[in-house]
Short mmCIF file of C-alpha atoms in Angstrom, two decimals:
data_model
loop_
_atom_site.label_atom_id
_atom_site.label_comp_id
_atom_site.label_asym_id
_atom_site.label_seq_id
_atom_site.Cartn_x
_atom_site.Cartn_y
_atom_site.Cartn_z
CA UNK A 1381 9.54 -3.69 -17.12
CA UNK A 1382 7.84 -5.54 -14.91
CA UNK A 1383 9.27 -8.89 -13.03
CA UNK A 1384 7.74 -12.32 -12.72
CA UNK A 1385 8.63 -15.14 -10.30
CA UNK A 1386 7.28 -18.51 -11.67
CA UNK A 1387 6.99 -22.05 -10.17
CA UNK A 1388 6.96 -25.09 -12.46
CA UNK A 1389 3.63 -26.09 -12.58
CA UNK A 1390 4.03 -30.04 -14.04
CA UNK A 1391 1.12 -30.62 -16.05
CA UNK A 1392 -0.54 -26.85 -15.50
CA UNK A 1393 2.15 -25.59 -18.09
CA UNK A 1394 2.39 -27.78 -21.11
CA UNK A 1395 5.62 -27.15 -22.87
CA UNK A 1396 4.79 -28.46 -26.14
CA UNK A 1397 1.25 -27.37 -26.59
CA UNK A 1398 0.26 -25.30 -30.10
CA UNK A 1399 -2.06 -22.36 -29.22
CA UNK A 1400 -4.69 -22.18 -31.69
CA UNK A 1401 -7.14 -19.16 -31.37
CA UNK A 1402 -6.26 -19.20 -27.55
CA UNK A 1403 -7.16 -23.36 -27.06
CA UNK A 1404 -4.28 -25.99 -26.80
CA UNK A 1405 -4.38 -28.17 -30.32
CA UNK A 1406 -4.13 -31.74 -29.05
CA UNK A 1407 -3.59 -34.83 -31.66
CA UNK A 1408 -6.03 -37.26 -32.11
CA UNK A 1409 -5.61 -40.18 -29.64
CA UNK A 1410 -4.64 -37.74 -26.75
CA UNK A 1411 -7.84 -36.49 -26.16
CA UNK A 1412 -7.75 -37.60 -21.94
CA UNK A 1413 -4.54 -35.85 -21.93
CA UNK A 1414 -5.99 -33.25 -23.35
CA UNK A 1415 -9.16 -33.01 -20.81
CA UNK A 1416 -6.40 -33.47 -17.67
CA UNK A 1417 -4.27 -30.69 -18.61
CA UNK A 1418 -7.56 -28.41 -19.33
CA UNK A 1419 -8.79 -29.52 -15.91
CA UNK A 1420 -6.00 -28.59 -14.38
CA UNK A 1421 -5.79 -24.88 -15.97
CA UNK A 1422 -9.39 -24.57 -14.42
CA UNK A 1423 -8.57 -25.42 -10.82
CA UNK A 1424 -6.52 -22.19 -10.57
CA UNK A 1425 -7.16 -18.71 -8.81
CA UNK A 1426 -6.12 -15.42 -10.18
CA UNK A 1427 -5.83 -12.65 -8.08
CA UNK A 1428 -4.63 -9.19 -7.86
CA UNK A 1429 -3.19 -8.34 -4.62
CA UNK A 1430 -2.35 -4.14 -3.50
CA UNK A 1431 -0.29 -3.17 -1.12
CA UNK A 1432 0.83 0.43 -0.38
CA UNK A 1433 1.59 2.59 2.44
CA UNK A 1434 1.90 6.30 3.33
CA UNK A 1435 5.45 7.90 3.87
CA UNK A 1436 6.99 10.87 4.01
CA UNK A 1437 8.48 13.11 0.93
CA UNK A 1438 12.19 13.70 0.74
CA UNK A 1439 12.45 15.24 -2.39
CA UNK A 1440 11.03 18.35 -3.89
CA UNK A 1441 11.18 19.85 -7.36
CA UNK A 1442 10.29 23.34 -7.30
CA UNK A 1443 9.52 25.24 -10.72
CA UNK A 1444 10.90 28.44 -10.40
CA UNK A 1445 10.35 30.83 -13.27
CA UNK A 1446 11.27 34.51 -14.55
CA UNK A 1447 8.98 36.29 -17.04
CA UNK A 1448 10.18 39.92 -18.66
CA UNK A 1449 8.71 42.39 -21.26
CA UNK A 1450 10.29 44.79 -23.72
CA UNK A 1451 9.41 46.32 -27.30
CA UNK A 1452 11.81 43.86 -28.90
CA UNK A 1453 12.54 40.49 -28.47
CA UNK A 1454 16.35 41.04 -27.74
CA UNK A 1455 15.41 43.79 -25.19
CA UNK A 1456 13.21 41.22 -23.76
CA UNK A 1457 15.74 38.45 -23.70
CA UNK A 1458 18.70 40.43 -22.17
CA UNK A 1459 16.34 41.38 -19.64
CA UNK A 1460 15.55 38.09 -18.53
CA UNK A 1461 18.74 36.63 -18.72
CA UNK A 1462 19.74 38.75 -16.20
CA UNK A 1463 16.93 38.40 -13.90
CA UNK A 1464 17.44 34.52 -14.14
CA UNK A 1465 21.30 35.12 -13.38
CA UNK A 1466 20.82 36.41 -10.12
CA UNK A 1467 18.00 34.16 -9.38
CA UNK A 1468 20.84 31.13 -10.17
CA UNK A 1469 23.52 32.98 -8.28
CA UNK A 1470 21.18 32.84 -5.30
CA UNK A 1471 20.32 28.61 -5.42
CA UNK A 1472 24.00 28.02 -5.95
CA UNK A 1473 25.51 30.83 -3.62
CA UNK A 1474 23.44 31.19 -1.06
CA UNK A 1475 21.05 28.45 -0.66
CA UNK A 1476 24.33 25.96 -1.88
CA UNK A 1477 22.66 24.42 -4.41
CA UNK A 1478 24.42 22.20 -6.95
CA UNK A 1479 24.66 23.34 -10.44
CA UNK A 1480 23.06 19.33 -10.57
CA UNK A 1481 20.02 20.38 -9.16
CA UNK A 1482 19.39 23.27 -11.39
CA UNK A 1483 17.91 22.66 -14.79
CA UNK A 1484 16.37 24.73 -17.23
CA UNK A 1485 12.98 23.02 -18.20
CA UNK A 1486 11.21 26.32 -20.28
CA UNK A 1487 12.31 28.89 -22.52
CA UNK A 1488 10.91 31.00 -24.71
CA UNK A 1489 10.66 33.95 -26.78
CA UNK A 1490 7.42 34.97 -28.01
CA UNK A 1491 5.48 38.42 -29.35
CA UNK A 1492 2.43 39.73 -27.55
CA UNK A 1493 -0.57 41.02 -29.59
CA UNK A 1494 -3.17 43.27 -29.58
CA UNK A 1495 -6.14 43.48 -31.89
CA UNK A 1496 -8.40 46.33 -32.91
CA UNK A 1497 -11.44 46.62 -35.56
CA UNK A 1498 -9.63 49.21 -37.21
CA UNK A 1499 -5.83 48.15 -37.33
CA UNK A 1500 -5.96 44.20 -36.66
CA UNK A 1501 -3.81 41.91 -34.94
CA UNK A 1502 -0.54 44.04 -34.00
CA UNK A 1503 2.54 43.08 -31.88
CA UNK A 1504 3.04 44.96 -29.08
CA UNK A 1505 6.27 44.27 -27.25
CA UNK A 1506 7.70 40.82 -26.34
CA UNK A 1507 7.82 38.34 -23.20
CA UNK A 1508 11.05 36.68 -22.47
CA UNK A 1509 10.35 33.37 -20.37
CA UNK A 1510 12.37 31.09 -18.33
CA UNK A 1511 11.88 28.60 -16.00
CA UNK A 1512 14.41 26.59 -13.91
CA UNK A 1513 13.21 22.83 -12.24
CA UNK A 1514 15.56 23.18 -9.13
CA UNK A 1515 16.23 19.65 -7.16
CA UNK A 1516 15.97 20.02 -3.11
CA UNK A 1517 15.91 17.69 -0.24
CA UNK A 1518 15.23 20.14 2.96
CA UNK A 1519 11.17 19.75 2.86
CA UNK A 1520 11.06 22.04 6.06
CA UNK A 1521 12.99 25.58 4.03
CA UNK A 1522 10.68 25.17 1.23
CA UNK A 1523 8.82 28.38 1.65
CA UNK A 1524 11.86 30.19 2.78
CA UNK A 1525 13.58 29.38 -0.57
CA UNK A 1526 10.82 30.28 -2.77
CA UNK A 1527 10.49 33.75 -1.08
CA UNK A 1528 14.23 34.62 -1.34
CA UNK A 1529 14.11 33.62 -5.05
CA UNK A 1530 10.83 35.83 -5.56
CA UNK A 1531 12.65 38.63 -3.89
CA UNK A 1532 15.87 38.02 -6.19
CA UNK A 1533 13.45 38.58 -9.55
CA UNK A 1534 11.38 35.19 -9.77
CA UNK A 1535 8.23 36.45 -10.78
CA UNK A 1536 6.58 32.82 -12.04
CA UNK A 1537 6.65 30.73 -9.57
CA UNK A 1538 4.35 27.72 -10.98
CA UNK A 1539 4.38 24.48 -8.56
CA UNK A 1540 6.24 22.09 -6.07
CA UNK A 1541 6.08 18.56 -7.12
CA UNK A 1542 6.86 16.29 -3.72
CA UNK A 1543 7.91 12.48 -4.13
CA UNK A 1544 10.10 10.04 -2.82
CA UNK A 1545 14.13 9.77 -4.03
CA UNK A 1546 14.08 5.89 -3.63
CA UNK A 1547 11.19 4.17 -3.05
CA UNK A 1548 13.01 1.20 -3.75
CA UNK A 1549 13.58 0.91 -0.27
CA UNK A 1550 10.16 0.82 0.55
CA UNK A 1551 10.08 -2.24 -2.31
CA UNK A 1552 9.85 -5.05 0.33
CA UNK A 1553 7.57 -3.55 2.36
CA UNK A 1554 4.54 -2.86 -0.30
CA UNK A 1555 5.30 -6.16 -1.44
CA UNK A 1556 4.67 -7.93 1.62
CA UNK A 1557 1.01 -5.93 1.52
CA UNK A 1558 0.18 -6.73 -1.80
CA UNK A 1559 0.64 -10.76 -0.96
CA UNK A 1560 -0.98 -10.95 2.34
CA UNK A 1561 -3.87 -8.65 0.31
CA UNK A 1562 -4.13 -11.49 -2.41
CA UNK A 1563 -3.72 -13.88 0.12
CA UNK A 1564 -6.94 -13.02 1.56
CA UNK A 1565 -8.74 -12.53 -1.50
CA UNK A 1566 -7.95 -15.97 -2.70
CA UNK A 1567 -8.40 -17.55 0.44
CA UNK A 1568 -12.21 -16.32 -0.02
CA UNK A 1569 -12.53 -17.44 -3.47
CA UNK A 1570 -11.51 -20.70 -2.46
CA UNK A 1571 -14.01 -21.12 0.56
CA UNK A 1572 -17.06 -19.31 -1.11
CA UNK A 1573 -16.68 -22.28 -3.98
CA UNK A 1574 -16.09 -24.88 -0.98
CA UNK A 1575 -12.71 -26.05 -2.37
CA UNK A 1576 -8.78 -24.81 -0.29
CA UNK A 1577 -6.16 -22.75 -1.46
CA UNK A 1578 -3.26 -24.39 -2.50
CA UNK A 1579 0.44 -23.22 -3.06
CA UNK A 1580 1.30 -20.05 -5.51
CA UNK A 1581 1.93 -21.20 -8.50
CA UNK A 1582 3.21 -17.49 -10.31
CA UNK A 1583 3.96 -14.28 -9.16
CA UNK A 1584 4.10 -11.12 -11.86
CA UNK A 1585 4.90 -7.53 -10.55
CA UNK A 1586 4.39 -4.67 -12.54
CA UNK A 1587 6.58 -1.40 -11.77
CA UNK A 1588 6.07 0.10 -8.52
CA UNK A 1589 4.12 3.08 -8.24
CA UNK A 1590 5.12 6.49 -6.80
CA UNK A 1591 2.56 9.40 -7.03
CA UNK A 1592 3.74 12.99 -7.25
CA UNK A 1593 2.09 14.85 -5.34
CA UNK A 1594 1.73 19.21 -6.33
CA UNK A 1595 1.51 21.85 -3.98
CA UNK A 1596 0.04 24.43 -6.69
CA UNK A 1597 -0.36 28.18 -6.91
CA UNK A 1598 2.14 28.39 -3.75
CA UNK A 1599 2.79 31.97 -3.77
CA UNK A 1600 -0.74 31.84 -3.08
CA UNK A 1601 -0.63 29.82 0.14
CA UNK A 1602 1.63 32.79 2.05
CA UNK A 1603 0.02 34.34 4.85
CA UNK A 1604 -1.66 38.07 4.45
CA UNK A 1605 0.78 39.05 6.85
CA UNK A 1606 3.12 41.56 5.16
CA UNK A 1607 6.58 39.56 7.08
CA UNK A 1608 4.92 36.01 6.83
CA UNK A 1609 6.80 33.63 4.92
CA UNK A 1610 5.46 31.14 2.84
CA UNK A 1611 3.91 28.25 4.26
CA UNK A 1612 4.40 24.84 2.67
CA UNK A 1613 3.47 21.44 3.82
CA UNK A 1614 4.91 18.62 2.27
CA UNK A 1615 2.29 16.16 3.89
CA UNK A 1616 2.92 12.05 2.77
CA UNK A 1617 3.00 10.60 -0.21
CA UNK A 1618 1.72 7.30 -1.28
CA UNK A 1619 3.68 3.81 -2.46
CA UNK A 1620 2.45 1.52 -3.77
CA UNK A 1621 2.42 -2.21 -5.89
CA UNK A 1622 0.28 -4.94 -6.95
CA UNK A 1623 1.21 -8.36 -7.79
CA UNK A 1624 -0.80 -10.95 -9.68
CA UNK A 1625 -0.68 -13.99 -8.52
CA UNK A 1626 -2.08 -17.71 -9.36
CA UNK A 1627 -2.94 -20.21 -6.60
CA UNK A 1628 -3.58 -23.84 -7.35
CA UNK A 1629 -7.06 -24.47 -6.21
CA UNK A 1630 -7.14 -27.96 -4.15
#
């Protein structure tokens, strides 16, 4: 939901007016009135004002995933399960991660085929999946968590998603961008038609925007180096807003 800061406008908002196919029904006899208050909605700017600015991530989700095969499904499963044990035992053991932070987001259970001309579409065997989204706030052991988990059993390791925790904080900031942005703008409009900028007459913010930013195929980004650990960067993120705003037009 977005929020809206409105000043009374006197005759620009016209309390009692009937909206008929998007034009003000006046009764006859008020037809001045009627040319003052649509003269009045014409000597207004609209503008859309942006403001954002780069920070740094302090939040990271990390998909961490096992993946085990077997000739039946229940061989497959038990398998798994206990793959993905020890890969939890590690996060919350080791690495002191809260059982908060640790969430399964994927499981599954499914038959693998095979086809031939002369027998068909066959199963052969099963894959047990399972994939844990795991919450962490130390951007700088990243890489040094993933590899201990791959060395515990993860063997589907699928992205890191980095974002801010609460960019609410940033809120005043952006917003203080987006209205010196529409500032300008409006402040052009108004001199390229030869007329000045008057006060703000309503402000409307939609939600604030965060990007996530993913760090893909990580397992990927380790060095060739036998020992080398994983390397990830958790670079900036963006935050941003716009606001829409009216000025009266003088």
């Amino acid at each position: 939901m977005g929020k809206q800061w409105m000043k009374p406008f006197g005759a620009v908002l016209v309390a009692s007016s009937l909206l008929v196919g998007g034009t003000a029904y006046v009764a006859p006899g008020n037809y001045a009135y009627a040319a003052e208050v649509q003269g009045v909605q014409q000597n207004v700017i609209n503008v859309v004002g942006k403001g954002e600015i780069q920070v740094k991530p302090d939040i990271a989700y990390l998909s961490i995933g096992v993946n085990s095969t077997a000739d039946t499904a229940a061989s497959a499963q038990k398998a798994n399960a206990a793959k993905i044990q020890k890969v939890t035992n590690l996060l919350k053991n080791t690495w002191k991660i809260s059982a908060d932070d640790i969430q399964t987001s994927q499981f599954y259970v499914q038959p693998n085929y095979t086809y031939s001309e002369k027998d068909g579409q066959k199963i052969k065997g099963y894959t047990a999946h399972h994939t844990l989204t795991v919450t962490y706030r130390d951007m700088d052991k990243i890489g040094e968590l993933l590899d201990a988990a791959s060395q515990a059993g993860a063997n589907n390791i699928e992205n890191v998603r980095f974002t801010v925790e609460n960019p609410e904080k940033y809120e005043s900031e952006v917003i203080a961008k987006a209205v010196a942005n529409a500032d300008v703008k409006a402040g052009a409009i108004a001199k390229a038609v030869k007329r000045q900028l008057g006060t703000v007459l309503s402000v409307s913010q939609p939600d604030a925007n965060v990007p996530v930013f993913y760090a893909s195929e990580l397992m990927s980004q380790a060095k060739s180096e036998a020992d080398a650990g994983t390397q990830i960067e958790a670079g900036q993120v963006k935050v941003s807003t716009v606001l829409n705003i009216t000025y009266e037009m003088k």
